[in-house]
mmCIF file of C-alpha atoms in Angstrom:
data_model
loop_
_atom_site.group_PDB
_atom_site.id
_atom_site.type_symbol
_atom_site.label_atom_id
_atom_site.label_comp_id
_atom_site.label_asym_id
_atom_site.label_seq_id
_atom_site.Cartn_x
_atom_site.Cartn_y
_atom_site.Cartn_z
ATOM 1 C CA UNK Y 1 238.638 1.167 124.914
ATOM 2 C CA UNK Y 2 241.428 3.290 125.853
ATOM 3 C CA UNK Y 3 241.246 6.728 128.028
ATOM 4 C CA UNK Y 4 241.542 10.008 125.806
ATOM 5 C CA UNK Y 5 245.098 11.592 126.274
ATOM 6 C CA UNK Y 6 245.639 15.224 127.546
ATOM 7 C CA UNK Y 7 247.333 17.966 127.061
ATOM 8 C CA UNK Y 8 248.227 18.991 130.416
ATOM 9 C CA UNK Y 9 247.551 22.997 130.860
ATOM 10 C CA UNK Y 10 250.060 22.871 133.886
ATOM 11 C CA UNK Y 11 252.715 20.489 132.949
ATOM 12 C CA UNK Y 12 255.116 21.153 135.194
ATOM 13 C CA UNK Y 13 253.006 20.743 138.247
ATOM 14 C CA UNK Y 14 253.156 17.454 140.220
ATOM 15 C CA UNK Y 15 252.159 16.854 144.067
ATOM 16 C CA UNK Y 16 253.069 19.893 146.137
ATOM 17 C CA UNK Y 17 255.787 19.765 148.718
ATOM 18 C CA UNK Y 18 253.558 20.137 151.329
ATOM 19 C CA UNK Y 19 251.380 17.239 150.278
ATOM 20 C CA UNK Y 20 254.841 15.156 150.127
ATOM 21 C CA UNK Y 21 255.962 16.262 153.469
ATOM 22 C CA UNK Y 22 253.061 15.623 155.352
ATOM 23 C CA UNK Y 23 252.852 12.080 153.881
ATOM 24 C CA UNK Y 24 256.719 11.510 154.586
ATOM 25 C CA UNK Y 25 255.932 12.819 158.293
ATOM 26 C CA UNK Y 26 253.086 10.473 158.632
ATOM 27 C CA UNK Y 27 254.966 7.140 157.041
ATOM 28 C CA UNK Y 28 257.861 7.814 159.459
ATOM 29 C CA UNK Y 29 255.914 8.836 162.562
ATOM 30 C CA UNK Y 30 257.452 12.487 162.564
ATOM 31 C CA UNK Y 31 256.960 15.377 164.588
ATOM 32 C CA UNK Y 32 254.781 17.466 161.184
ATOM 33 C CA UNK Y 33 256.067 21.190 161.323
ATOM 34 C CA UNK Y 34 255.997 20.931 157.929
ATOM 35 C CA UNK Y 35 252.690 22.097 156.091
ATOM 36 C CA UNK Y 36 251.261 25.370 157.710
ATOM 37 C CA UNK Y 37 248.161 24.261 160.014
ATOM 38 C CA UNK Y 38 247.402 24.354 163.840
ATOM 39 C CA UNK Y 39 247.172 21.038 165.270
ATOM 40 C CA UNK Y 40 244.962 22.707 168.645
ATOM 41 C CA UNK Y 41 241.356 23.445 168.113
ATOM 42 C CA UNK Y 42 239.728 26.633 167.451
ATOM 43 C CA UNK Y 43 237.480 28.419 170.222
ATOM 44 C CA UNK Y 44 234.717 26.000 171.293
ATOM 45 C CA UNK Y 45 232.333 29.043 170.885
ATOM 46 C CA UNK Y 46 232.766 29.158 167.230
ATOM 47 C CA UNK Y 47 231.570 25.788 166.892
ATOM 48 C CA UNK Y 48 229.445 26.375 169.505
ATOM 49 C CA UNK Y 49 228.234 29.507 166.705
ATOM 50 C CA UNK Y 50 228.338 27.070 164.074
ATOM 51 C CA UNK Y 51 225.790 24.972 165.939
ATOM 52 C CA UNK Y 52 223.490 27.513 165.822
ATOM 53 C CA UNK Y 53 223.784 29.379 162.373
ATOM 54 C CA UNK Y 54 222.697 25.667 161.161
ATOM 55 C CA UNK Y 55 220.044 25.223 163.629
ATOM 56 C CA UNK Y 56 218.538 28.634 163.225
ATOM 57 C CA UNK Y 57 218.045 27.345 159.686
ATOM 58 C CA UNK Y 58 221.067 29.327 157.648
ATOM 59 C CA UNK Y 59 221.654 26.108 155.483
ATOM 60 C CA UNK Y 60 221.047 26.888 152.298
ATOM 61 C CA UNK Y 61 222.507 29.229 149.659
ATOM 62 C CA UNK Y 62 223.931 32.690 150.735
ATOM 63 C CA UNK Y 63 223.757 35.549 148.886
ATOM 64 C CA UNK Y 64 227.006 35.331 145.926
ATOM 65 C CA UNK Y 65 228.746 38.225 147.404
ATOM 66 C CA UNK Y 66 228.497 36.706 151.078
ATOM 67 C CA UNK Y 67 226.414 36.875 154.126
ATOM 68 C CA UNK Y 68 225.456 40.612 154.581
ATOM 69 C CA UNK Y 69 226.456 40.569 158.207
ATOM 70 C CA UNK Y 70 230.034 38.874 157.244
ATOM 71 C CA UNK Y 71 230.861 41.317 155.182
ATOM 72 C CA UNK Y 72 229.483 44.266 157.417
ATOM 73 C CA UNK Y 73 231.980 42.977 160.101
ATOM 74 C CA UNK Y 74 234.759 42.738 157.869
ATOM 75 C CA UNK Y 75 234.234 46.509 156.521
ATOM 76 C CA UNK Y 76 234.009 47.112 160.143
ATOM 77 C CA UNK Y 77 237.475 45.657 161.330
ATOM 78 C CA UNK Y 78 239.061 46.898 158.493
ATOM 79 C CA UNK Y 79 238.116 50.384 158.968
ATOM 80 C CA UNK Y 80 239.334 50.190 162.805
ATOM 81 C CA UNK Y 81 242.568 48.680 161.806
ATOM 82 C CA UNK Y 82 243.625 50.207 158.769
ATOM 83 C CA UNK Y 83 241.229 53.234 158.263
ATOM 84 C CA UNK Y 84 240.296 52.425 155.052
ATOM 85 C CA UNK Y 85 236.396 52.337 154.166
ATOM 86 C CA UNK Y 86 235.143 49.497 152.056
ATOM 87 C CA UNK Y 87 231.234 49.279 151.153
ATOM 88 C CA UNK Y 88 229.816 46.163 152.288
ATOM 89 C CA UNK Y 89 227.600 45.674 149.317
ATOM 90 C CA UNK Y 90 229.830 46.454 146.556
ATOM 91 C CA UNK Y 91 233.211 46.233 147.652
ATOM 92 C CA UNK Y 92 233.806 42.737 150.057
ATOM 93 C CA UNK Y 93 233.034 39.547 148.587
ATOM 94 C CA UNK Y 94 233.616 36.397 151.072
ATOM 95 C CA UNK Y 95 235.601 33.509 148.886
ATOM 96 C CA UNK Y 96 235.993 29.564 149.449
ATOM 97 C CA UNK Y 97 239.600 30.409 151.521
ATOM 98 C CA UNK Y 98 242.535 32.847 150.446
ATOM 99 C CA UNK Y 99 243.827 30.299 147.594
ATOM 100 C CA UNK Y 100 240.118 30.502 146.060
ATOM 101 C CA UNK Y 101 240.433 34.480 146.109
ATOM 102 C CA UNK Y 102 244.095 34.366 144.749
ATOM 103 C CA UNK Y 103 243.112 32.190 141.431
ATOM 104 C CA UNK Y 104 239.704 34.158 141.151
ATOM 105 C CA UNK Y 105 241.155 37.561 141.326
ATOM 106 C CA UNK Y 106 243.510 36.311 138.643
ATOM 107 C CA UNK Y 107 241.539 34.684 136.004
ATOM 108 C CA UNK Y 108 239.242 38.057 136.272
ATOM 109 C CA UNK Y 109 241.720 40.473 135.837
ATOM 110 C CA UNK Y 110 244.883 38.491 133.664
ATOM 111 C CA UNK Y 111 244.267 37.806 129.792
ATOM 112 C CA UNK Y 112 247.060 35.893 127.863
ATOM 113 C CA UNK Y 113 249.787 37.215 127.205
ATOM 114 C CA UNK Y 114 249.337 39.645 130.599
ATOM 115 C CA UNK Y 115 252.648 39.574 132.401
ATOM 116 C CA UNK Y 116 252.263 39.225 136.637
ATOM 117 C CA UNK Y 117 255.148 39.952 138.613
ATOM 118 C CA UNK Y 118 255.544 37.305 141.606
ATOM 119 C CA UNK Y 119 258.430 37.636 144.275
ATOM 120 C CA UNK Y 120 260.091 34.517 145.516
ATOM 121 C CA UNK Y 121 260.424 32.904 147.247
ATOM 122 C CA UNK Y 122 256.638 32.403 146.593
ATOM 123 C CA UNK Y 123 253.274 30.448 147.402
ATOM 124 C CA UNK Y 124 253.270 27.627 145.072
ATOM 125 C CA UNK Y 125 249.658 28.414 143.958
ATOM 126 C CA UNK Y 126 250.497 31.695 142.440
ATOM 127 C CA UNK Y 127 252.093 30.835 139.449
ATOM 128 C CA UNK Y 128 249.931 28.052 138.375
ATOM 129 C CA UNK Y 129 247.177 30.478 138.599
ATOM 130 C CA UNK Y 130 248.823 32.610 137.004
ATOM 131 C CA UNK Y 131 249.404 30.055 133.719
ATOM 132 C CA UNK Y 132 246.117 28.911 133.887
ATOM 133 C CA UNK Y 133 244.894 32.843 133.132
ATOM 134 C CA UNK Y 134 246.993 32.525 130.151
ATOM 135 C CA UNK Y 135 249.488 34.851 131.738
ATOM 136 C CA UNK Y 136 253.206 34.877 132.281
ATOM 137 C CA UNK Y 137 254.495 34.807 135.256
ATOM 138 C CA UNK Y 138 257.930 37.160 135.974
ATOM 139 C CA UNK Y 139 260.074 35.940 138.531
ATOM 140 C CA UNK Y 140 261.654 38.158 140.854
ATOM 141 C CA UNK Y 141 263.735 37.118 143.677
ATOM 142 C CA UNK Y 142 263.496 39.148 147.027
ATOM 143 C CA UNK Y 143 266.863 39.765 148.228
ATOM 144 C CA UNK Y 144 268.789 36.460 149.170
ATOM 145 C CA UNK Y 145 269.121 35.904 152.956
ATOM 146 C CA UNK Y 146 267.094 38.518 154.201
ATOM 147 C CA UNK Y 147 264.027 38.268 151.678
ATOM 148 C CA UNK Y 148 263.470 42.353 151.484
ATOM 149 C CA UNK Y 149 262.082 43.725 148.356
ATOM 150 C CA UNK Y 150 264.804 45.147 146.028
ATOM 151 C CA UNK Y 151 262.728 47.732 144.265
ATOM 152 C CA UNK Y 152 266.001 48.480 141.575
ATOM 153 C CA UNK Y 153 264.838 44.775 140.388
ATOM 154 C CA UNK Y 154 261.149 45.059 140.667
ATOM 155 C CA UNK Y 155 261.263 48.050 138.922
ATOM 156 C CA UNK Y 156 263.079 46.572 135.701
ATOM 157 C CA UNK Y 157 260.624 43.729 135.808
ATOM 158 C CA UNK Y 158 258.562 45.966 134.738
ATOM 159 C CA UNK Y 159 256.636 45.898 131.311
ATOM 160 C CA UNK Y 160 254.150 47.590 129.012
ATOM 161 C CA UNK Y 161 253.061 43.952 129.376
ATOM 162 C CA UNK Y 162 252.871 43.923 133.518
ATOM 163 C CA UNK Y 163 249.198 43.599 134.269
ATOM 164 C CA UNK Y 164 249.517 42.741 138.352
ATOM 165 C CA UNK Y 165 252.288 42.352 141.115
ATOM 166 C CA UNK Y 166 251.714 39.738 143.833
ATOM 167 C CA UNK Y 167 252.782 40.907 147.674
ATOM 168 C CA UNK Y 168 252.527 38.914 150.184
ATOM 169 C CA UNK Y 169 252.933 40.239 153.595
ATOM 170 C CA UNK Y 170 253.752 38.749 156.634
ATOM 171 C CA UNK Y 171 255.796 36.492 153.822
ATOM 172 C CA UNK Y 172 255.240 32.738 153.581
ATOM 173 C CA UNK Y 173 258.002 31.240 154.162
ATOM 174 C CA UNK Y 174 260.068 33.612 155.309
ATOM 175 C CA UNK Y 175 257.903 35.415 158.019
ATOM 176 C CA UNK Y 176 259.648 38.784 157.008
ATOM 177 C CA UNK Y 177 256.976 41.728 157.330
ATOM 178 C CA UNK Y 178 256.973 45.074 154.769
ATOM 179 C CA UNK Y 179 258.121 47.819 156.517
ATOM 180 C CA UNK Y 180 256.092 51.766 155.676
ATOM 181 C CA UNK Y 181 259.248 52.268 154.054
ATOM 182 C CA UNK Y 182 258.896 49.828 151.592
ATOM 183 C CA UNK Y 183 255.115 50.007 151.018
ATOM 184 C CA UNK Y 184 255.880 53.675 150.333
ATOM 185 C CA UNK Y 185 258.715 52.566 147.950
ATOM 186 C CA UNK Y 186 256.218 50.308 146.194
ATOM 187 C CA UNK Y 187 253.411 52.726 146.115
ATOM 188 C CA UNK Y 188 255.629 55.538 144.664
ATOM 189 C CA UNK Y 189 256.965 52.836 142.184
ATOM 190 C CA UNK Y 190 253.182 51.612 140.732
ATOM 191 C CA UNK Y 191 251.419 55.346 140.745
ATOM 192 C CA UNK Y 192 252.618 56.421 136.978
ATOM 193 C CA UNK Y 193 251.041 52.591 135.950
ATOM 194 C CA UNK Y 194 247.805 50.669 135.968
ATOM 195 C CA UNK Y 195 249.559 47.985 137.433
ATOM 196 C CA UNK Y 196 246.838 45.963 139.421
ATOM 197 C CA UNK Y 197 248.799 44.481 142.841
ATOM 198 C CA UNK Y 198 246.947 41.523 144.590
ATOM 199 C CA UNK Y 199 248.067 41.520 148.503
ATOM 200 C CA UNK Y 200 247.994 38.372 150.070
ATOM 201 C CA UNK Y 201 247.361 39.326 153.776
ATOM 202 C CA UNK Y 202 246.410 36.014 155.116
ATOM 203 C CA UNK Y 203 248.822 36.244 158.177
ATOM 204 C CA UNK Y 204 247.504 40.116 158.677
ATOM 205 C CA UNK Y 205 247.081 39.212 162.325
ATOM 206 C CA UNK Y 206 250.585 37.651 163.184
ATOM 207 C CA UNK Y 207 253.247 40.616 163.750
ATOM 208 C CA UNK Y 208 255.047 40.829 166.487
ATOM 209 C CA UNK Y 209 257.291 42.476 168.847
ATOM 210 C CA UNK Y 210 255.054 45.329 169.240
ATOM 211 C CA UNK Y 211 254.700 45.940 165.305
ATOM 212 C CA UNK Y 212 251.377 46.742 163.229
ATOM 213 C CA UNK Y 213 250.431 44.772 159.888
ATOM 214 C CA UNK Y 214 250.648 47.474 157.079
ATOM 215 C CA UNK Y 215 247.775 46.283 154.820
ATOM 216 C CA UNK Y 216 247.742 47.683 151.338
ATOM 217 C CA UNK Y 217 244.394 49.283 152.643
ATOM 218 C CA UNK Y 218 246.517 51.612 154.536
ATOM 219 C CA UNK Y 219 247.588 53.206 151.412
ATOM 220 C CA UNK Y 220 245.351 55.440 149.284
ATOM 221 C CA UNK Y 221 247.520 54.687 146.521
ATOM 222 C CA UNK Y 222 248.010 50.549 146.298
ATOM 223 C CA UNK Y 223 244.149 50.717 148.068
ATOM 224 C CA UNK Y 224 243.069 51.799 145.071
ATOM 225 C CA UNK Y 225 244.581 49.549 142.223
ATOM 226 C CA UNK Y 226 244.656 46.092 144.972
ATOM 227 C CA UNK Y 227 242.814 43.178 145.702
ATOM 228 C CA UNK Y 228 243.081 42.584 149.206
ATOM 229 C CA UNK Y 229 243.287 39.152 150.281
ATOM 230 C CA UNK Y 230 242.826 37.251 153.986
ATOM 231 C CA UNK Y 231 241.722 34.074 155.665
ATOM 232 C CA UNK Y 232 239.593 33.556 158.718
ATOM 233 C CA UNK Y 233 240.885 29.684 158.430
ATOM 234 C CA UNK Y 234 244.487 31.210 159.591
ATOM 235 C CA UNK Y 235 243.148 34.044 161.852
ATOM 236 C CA UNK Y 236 240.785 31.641 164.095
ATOM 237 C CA UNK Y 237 242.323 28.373 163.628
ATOM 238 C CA UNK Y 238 240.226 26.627 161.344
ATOM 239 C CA UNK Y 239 241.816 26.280 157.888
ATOM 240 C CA UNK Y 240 239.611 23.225 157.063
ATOM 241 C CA UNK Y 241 236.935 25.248 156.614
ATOM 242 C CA UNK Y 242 238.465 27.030 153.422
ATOM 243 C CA UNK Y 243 236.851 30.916 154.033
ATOM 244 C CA UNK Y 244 238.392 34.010 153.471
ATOM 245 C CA UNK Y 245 237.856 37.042 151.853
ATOM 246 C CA UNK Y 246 238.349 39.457 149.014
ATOM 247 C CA UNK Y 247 238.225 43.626 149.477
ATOM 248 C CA UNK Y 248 239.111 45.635 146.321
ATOM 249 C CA UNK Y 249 236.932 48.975 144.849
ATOM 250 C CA UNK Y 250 233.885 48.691 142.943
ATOM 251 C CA UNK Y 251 235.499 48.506 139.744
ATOM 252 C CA UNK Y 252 237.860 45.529 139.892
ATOM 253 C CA UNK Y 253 235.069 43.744 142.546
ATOM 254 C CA UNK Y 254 232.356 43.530 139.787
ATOM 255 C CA UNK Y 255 235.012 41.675 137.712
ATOM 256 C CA UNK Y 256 236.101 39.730 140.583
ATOM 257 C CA UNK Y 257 232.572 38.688 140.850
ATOM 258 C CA UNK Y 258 231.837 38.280 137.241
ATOM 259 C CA UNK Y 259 234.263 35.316 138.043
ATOM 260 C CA UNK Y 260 233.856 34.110 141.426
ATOM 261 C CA UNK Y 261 230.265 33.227 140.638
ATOM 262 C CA UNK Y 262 230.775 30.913 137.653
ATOM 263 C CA UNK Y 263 233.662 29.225 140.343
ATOM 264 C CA UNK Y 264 232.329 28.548 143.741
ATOM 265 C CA UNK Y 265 229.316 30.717 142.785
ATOM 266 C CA UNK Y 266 228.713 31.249 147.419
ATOM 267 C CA UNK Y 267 230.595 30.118 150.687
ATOM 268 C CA UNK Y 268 229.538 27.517 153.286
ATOM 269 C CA UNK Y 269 226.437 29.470 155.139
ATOM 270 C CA UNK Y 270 226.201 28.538 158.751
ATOM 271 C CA UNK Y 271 230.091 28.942 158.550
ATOM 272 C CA UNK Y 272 229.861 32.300 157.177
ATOM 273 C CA UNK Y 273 226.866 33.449 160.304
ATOM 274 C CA UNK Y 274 229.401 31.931 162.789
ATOM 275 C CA UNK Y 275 231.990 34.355 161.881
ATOM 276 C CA UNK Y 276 229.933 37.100 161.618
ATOM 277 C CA UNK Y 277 228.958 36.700 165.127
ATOM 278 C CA UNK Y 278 232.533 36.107 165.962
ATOM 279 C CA UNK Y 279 233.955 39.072 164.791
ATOM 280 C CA UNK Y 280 231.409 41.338 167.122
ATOM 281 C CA UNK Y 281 234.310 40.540 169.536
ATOM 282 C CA UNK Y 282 237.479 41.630 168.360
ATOM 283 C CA UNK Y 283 239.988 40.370 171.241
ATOM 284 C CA UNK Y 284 240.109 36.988 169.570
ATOM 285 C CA UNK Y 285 242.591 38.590 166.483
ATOM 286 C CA UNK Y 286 243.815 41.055 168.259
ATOM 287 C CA UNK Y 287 245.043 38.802 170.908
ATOM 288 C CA UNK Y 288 246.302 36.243 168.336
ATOM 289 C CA UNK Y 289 249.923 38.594 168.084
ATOM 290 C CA UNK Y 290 250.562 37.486 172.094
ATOM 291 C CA UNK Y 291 249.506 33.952 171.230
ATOM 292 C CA UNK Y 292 252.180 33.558 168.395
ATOM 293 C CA UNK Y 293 255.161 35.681 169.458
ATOM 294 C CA UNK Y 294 254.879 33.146 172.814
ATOM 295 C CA UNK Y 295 255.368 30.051 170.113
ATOM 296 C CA UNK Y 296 257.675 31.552 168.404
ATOM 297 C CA UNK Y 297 259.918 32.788 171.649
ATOM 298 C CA UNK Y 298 259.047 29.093 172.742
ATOM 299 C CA UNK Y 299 260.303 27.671 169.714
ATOM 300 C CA UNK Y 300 263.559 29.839 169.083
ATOM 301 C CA UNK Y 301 264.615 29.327 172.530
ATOM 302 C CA UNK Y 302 264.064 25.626 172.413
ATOM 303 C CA UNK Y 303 266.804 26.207 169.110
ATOM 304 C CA UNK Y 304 269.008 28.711 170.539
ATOM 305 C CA UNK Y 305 271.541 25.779 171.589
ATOM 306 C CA UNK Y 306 271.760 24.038 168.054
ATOM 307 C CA UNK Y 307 273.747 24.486 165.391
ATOM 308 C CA UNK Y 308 270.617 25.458 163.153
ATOM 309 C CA UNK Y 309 270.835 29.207 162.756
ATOM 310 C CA UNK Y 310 267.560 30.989 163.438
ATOM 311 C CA UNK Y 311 266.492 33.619 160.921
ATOM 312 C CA UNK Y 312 264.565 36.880 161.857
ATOM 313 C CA UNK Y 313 260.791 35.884 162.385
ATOM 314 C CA UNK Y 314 258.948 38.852 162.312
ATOM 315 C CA UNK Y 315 255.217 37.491 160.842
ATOM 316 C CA UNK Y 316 253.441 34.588 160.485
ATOM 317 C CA UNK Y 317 253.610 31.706 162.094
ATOM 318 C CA UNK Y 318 256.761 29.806 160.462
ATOM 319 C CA UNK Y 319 260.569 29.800 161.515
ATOM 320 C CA UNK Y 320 263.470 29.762 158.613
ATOM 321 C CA UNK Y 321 266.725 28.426 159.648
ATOM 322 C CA UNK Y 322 269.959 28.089 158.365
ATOM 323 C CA UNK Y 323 271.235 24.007 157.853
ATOM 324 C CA UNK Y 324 274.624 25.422 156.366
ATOM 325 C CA UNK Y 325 276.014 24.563 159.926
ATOM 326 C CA UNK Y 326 274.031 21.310 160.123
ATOM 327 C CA UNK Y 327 274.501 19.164 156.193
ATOM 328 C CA UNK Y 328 275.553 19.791 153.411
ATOM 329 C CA UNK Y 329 272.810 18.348 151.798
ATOM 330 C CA UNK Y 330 270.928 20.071 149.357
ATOM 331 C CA UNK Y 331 267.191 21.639 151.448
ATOM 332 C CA UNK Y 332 265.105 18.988 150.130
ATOM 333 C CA UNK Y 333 267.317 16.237 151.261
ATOM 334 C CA UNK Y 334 268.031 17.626 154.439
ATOM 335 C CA UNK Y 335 264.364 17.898 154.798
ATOM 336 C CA UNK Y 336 263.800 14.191 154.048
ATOM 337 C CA UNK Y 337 266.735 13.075 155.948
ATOM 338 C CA UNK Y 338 265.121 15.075 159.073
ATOM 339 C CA UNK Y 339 262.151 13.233 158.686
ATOM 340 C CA UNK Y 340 263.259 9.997 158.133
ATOM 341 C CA UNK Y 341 265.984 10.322 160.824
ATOM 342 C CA UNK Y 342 265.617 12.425 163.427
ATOM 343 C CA UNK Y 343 261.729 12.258 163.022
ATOM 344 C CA UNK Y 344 260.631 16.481 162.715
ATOM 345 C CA UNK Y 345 259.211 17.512 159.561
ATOM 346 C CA UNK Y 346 260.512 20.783 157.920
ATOM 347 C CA UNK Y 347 260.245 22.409 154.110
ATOM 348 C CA UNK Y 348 262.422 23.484 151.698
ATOM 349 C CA UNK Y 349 262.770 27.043 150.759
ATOM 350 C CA UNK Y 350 264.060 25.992 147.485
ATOM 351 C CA UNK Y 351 260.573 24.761 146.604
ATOM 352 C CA UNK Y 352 258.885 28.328 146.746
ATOM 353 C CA UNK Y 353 261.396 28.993 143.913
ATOM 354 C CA UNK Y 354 260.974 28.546 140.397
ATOM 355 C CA UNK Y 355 264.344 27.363 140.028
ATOM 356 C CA UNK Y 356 264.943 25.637 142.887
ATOM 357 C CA UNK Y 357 267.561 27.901 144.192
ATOM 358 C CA UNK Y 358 269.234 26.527 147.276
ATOM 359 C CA UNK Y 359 270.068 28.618 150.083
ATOM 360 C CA UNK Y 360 269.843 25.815 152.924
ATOM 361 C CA UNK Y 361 267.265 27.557 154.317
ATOM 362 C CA UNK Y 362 264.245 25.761 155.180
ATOM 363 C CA UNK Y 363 260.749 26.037 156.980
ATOM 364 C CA UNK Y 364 259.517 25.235 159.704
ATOM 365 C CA UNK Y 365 255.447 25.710 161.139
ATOM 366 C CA UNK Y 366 255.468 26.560 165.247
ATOM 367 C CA UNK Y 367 251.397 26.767 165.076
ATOM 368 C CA UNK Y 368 251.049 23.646 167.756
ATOM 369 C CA UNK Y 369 250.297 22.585 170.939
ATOM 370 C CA UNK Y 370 253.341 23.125 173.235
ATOM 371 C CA UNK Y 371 253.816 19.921 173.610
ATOM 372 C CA UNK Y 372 254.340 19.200 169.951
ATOM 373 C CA UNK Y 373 256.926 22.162 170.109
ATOM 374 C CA UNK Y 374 258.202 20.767 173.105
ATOM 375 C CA UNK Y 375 258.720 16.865 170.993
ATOM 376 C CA UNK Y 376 260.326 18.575 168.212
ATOM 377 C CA UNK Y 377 262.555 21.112 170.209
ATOM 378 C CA UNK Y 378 264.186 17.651 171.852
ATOM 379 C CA UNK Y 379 264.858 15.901 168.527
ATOM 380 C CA UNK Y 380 266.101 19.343 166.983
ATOM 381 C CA UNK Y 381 268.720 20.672 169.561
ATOM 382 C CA UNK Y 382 271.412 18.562 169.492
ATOM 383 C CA UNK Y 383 271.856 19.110 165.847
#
């Protein structure tokens, strides 16, 4: 008996970089700034919330669209952040994590042949998703070195054949943030088209130096073509628990459910009560800028005397730096060199690119304990 052979629908995938990493960091015993979690616990009084969604009996399936009270709050904070109304019922659906919503919102709204503009460097998941729709995905690069939109470019990109753009800010990896200016420039460049955009918002809560998140929701005219996307796994600290959310009008949510059902069909329910009667209190994200930008000044000081040249981090919770000073190594061999030898774990930029392109940039996370910062800050200095 032999094993039927395949036909691979995504042949060009392997094992993600950040599946590589963290095994490379874990085989060499090396600080793991590498792949994008917290290694510090979430509030004790969302598990504590946990506890008792499960033992007030909220263990078995939800309602498809979400817990009625999750989605309530959600309408709720973003109508006193971004003063946009969303209706509960019809138009917020809670999703299995932001990745979930991503793939979801694309296999309901891209049919083969559809053309989706993605801007890298990118999230590795989006074009995958995007293939596995049937679609093609069109590669645009955000300008080199300073990763800012170059609207001349997008604009060309453009296609009878364009069905979506994917923008994701605070940007992963880069941690730039969209300025009004440019949401303005890309609102003013989609109005004549029924060009869908799908805004990946998952770091909505990490801007700094004083600065706002400008969700798409913010803007009457992406608000109403967009699918907005965010995770409560980033926002409290708990992205094992894969649960996020999807707000988008009526129209494009029916089709977004038509989809989501037949996939995960519901979320995790005692999960989905606990942050519903987390949100009631909004310090806990609207304290989370402080909580970064002290990492991240933490981190960049701890730098400040290498040779590694630090890169504007204005979102999120990653650091880019510049190894040009550092090896001449290509980024992915200066990132297994690092691990292997000086014992921190970083990522390649080049691996959010289609093409690999090399800028000897690479990534790293600063969502850890201080004293994990503090480790890798002593091993990375005298570089």
């Amino acid at each position: 008996m032999s094993t039927p052979q395949l036909v691979s629908k995504l042949p060009q995938v392997g094992t993600t970089i950040f599946t590589v990493m963290s095994a490379l960091a874990l085989e060499h015993h090396a600080v793991n700034l590498g792949q994008g979690f917290p290694d510090f616990d979430c509030d004790p009084a969302l598990i504590a919330a946990v506890t008792q969604a499960m033992q007030n009996g909220h263990n078995q399936y939800p309602p498809m669209a979400g817990v009625a009270l999750l989605r309530e709050a959600v309408a709720t904070k973003i109508r006193a952040l971004y003063a946009h109304e969303y209706c509960p019922n019809s138009e917020i659906t809670i999703t299995a994590g932001a990745t979930q919503a991503i793939l979801t919102t694309i296999l309901a709204v891209v049919h083969p042949g559809d053309e989706v503009i993605v801007l890298e460097p990118c999230y590795d998941s989006y074009v995958p998703n995007i293939e596995l729709a049937g679609g093609v995905a069109v590669r645009v690069p955000l300008t080199p070195g300073t990763f800012r939109p170059d609207f001349k470019l997008i604009g060309s990109a453009i296609s009878p054949k364009t069905r979506a753009i994917i923008v994701n800010s605070p940007h992963n990896p880069s941690a730039t943030v969209w300025t009004d200016a440019e949401m303005l420039q890309l609102q003013a460049l989609l109005r004549p088209t029924d060009i869908l955009l799908i805004s990946d918002e998952v770091y909505e809560h990490m801007v700094f130096d004083g600065k706002s998140h400008l969700s798409a929701s913010r803007y009457p005219g992406l608000a109403e073509r967009a699918f907005i996307v965010s995770s409560f796994g980033k926002t409290f600290h708990v992205t094992g628990w894969k649960v996020g959310y999807v707000a988008a009008p009526h129209a494009l949510t029916q089709e977004f459910r038509k989809v989501h059902q037949f996939n995960v069909f519901t979320v995790n329910t005692p999960m989905q009560h606990a942050l519903a009667h987390y949100l009631s209190n909004p310090s806990p994200y609207l304290t989370l800028p402080d909580f970064y930008q002290q990492k991240r000044d933490m981190f960049r000081a701890g730098l400040a005397s290498s040779r590694l040249r630090l890169l504007p981090c204005e979102g999120s919770y990653f650091q880019s730096v510049d190894i040009s000073q550092v090896s001449a190594l290509s980024e992915a061999e200066f990132c297994t060199w690092l691990t292997r030898e000086v014992g921190v774990a970083a990522i390649p930029t080049s691996a959010f690119y289609g093409n690999g392109f090399d800028q000897h940039i690479v990534r790293f996370c600063f969502a850890k304990k201080s004293h994990t910062l503090e480790h890798a800050i002593e091993k990375l200095q005298h570089l």
